[in-house]
Tab-separated table of C-alpha atoms in Angstrom:
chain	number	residue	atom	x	y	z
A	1	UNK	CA	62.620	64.318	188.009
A	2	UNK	CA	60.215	67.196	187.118
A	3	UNK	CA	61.107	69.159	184.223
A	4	UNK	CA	57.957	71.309	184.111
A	5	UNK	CA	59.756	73.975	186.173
A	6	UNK	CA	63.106	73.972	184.469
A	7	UNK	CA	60.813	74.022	181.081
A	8	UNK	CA	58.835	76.857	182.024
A	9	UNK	CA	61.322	78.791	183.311
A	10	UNK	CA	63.446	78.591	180.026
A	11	UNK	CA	60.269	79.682	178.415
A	12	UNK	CA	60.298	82.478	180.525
A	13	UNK	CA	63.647	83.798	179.499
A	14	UNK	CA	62.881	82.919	175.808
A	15	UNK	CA	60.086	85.414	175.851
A	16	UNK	CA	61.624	87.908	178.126
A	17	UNK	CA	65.217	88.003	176.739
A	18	UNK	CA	64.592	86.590	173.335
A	19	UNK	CA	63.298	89.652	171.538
A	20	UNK	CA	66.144	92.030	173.293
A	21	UNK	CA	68.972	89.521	172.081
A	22	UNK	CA	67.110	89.344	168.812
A	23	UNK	CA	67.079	93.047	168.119
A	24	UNK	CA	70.520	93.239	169.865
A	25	UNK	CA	71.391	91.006	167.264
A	26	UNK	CA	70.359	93.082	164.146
A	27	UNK	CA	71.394	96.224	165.625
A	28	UNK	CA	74.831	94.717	165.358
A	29	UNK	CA	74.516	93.534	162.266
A	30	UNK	CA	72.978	96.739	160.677
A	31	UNK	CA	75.925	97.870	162.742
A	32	UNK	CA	78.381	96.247	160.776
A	33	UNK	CA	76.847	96.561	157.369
A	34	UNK	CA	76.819	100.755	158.341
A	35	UNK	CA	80.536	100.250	159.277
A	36	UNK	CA	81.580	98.628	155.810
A	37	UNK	CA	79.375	101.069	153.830
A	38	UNK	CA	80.613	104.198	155.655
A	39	UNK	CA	84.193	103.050	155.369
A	40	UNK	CA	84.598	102.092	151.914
A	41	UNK	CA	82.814	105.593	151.136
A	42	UNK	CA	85.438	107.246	153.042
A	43	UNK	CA	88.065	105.523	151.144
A	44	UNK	CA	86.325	106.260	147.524
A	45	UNK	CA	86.023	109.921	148.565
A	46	UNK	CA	89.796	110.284	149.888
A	47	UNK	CA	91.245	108.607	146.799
A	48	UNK	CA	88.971	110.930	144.243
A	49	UNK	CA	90.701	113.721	146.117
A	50	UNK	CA	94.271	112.422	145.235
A	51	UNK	CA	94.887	111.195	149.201
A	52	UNK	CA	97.337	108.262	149.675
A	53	UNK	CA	96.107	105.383	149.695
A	54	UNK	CA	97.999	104.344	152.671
A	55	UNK	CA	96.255	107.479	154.488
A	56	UNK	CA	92.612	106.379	152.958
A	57	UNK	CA	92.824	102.661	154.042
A	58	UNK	CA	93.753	103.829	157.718
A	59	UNK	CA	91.184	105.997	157.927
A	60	UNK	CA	88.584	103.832	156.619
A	61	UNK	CA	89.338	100.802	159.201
A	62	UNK	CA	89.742	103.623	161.590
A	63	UNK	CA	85.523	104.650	160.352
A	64	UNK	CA	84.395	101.157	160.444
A	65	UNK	CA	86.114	99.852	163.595
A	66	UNK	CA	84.530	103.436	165.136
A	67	UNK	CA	80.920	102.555	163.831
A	68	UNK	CA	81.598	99.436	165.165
A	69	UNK	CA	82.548	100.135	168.973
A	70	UNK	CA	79.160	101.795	168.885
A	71	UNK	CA	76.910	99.347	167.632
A	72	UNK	CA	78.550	96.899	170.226
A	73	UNK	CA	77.708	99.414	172.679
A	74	UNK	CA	73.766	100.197	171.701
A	75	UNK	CA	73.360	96.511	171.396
A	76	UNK	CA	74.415	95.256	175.250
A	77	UNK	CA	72.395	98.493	176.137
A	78	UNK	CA	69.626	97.365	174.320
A	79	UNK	CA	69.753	93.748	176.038
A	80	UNK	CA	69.879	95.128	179.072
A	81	UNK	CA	74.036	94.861	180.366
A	82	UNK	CA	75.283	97.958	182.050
A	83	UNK	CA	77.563	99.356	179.332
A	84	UNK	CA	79.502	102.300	181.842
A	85	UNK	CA	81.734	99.929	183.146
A	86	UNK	CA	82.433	98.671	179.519
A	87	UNK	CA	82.927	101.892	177.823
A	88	UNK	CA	85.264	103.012	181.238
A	89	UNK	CA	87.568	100.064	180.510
A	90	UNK	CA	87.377	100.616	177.105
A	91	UNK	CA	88.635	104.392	177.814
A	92	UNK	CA	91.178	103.262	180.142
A	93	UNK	CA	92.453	100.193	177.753
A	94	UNK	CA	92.681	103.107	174.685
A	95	UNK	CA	94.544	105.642	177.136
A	96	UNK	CA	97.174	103.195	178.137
A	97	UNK	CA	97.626	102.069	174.540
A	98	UNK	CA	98.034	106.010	173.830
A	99	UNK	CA	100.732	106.535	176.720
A	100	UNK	CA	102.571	103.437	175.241
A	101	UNK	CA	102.444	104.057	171.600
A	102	UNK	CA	103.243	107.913	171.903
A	103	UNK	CA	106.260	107.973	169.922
A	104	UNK	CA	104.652	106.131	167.307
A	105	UNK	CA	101.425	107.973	167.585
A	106	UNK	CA	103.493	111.228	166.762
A	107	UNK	CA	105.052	109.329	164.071
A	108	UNK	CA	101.624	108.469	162.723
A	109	UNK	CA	100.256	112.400	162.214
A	110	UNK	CA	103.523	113.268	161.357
A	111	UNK	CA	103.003	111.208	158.313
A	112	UNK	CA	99.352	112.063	157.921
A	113	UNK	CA	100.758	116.014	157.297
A	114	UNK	CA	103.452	114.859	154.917
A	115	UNK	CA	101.006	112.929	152.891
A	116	UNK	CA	98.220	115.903	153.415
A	117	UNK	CA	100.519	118.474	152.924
A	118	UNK	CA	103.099	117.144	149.900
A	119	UNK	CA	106.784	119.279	151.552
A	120	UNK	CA	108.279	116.933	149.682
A	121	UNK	CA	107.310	113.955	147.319
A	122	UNK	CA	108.955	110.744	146.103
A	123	UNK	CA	111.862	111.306	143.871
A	124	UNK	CA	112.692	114.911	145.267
A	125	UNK	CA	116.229	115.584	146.992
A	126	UNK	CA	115.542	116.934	150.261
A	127	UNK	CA	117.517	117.839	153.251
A	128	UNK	CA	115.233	117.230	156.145
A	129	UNK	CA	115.736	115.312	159.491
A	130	UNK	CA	119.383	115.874	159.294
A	131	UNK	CA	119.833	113.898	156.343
A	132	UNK	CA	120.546	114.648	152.798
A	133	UNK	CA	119.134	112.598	150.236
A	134	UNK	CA	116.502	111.311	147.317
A	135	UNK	CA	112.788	110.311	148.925
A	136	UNK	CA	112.167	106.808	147.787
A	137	UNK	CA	109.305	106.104	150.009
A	138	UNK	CA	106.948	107.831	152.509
A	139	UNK	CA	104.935	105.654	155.083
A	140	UNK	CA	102.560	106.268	157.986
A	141	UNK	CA	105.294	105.997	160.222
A	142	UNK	CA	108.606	107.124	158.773
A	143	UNK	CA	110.331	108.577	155.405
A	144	UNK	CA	113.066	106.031	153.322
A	145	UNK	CA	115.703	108.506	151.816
A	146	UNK	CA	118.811	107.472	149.556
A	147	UNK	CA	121.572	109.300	150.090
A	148	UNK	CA	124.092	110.159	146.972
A	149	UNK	CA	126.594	107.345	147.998
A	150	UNK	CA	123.491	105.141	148.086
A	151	UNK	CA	122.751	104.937	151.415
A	152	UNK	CA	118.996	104.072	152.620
A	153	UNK	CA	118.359	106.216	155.922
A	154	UNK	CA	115.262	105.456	157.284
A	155	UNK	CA	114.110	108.958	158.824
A	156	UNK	CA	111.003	109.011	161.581
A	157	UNK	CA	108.503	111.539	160.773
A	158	UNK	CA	108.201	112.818	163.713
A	159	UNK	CA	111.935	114.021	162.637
A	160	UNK	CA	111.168	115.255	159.236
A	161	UNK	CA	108.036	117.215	160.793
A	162	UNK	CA	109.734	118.732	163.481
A	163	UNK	CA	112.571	120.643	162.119
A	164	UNK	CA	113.072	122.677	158.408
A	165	UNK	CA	112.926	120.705	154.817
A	166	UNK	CA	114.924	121.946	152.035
A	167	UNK	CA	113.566	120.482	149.383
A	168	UNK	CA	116.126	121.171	145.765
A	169	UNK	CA	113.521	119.464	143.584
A	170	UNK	CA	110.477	121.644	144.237
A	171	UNK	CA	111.283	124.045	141.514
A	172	UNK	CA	111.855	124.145	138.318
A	173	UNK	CA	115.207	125.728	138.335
A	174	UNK	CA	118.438	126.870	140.462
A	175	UNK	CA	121.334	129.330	140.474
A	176	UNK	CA	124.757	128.248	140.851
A	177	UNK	CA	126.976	129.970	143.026
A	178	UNK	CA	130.837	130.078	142.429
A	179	UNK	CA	133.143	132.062	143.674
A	180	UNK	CA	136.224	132.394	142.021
A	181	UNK	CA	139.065	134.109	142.936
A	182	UNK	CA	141.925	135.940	140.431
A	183	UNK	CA	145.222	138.111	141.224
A	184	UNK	CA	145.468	141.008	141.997
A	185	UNK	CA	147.589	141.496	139.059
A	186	UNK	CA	144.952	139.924	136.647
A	187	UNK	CA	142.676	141.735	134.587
A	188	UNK	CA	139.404	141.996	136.402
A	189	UNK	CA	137.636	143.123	132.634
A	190	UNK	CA	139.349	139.798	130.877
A	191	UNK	CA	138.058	137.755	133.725
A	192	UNK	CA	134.487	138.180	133.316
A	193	UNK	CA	134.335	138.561	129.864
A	194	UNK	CA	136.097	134.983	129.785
A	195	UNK	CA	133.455	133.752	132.516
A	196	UNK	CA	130.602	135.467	130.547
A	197	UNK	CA	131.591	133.826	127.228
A	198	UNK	CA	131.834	130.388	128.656
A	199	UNK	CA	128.203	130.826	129.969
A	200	UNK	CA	126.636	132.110	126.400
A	201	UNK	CA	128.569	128.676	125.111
A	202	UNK	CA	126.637	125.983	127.790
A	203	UNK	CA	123.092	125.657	126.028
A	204	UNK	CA	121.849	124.041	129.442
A	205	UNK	CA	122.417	127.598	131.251
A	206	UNK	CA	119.183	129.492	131.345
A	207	UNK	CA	119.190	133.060	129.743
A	208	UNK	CA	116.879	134.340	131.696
A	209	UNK	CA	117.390	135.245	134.894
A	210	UNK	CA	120.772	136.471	133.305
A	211	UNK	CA	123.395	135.448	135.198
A	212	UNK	CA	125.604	137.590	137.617
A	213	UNK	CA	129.005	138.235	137.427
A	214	UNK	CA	130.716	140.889	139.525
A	215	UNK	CA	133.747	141.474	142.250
A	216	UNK	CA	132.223	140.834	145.463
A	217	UNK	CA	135.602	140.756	147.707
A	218	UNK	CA	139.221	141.959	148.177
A	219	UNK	CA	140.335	139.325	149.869
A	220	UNK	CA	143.790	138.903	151.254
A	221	UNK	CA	145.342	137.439	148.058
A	222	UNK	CA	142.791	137.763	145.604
A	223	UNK	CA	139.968	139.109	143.969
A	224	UNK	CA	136.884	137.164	144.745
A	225	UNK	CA	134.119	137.183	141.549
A	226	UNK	CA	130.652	136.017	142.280
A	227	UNK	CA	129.760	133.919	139.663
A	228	UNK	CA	125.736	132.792	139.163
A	229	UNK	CA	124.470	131.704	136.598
A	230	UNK	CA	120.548	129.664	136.659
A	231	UNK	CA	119.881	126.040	135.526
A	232	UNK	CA	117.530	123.438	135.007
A	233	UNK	CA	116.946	121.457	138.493
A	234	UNK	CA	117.937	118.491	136.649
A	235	UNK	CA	121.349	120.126	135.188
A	236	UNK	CA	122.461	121.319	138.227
A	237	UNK	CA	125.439	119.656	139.296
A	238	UNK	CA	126.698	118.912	135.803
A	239	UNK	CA	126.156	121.999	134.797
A	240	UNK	CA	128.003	123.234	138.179
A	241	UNK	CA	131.104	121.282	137.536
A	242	UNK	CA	131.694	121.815	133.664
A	243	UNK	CA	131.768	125.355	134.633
A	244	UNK	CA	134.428	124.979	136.838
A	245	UNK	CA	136.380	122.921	135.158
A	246	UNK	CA	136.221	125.565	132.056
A	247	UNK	CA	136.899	128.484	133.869
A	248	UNK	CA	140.208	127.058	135.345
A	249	UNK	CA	141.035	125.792	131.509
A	250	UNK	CA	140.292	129.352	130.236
A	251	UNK	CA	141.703	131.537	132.768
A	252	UNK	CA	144.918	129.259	132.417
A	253	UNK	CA	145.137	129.650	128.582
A	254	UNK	CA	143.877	134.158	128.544
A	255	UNK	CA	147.063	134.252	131.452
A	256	UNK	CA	144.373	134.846	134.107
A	257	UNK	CA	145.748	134.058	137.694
A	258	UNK	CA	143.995	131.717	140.229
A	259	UNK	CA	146.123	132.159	143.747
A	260	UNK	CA	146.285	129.847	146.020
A	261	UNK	CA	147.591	129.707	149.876
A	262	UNK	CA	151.155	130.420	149.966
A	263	UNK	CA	153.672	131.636	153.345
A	264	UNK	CA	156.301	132.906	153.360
A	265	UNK	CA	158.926	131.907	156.300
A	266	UNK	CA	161.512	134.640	156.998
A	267	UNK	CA	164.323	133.145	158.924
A	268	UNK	CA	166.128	135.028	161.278
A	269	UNK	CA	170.056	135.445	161.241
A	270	UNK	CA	172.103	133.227	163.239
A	271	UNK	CA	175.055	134.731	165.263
A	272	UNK	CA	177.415	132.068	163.876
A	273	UNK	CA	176.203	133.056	160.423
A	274	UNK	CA	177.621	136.517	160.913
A	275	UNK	CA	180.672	135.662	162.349
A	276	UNK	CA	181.468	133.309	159.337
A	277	UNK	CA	180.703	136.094	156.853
């Protein structure tokens, strides 16, 4: 058997294809170094700007797999492979993925804005999604929140994004607001005095804004008093319930009424009932 031909013929290929797969070859290699470099700058450069690092180790895979697809693409170009039908499949492979991944996809930039934008951070008591609770973790893809009977609720962004947040923690302080309702035969001057002095007694209520005090209703069966005095974000709720609790112990020992519900049933006169008197 012959080999000249065969021989020569792979020496023909050698010199014709060898250089293109050669230089294909360090095009995707420079390629890939480009891709590592650019990504990991992206990532240094997202952190220094206080980004999550969740957010900035997405988006630098997302950077380098990018640079990537490209150099893969300008090397089989370079060697000589008709790349069109490659990048149409590739375009047709990333749409379906799209179309099946939507809901998660919308998850995704949901949590790209919360991280971006901060509503609410870990540790803050928000009302968002249609659930109450304490944020003890935000992820690409949905929000962990405790609730106050220690409950974990596992909240999609998408649901958080899409709809109001309340967020109690953001600031610094909050007002109370009571209402509290006397007689009508109590003294409406003894009951805020009583109210007042109870709030100059609680250190943990803020002077300033000075609380409010004043009648804001004449309600069926009683006098309704606003009362609003400002706290701490932290002292909220046990600064809330001491004052209730002391209002109802003062008002009881000053002789200030708090009504409650009461009916009165009237019952008609019976017919035998008049013929036995």
């Amino acid at each position: 058997m012959d080999l000249d031909p065969i021989l020569h013929q792979i020496g023909d290929a050698i010199m014709t294809y060898g250089p293109k797969l050669l230089i294909g070859l360090i095009i995707l290699l420079v390629g890939r170094w480009v891709g590592m470099m650019a990504g990991n700058l992206s990532q240094r450069g997202l952190n220094k700007r206080g980004i999550d690092p969740t957010i900035s180790g997405f988006v630098a895979k997302l950077v380098y797999v990018g640079i990537l697809i490209f150099t893969v693409v300008a090397a089989l170009s370079h060697i000589g492979l008709q790349t069109t039908s490659f990048v149409a499949a590739l375009g047709a492979a990333g749409l379906a993925v799209g179309l099946a991944l939507q809901g998660s996809l919308s998850n995704f930039a949901a949590g790209v804005l919360l991280v971006l934008f901060r509503p609410c951070r870990v540790g803050d008591y928000v009302d968002a999604g249609g659930v109450s609770g304490t944020v003890r973790d935000i992820s690409l893809f949905s929000t962990t929140m405790l609730t106050p009977d220690n409950k974990q609720i596992i909240v999609p962004n998408s649901g958080i994004m899409g709809g109001p947040i309340t967020n109690y923690s953001a600031m610094a302080t909050r007002r109370i607001d009571l209402v509290i309702g006397i007689s009508y035969d109590s003294d409406i001057r003894l009951a805020k005095d009583t109210i007042q002095a109870l709030i100059d007694a609680d250190e943990r209520i803020l002077k300033d804004p000075a609380p409010t005090i004043a009648v804001s209703e004449l309600a069926e069966s009683s006098v309704n008093l606003v009362v609003r005095p400002w706290a701490s974000t932290a002292n909220y709720w046990a600064v809330r319930f001491a004052l209730i609790e002391s209002i109802k112990n003062r008002f009881d020992e000053v002789g200030v009424g708090i009504p409650f519900p009461q009916i009165d049933v009237h019952m008609p006169e019976q017919p035998q009932d008049k013929a036995a008197a």
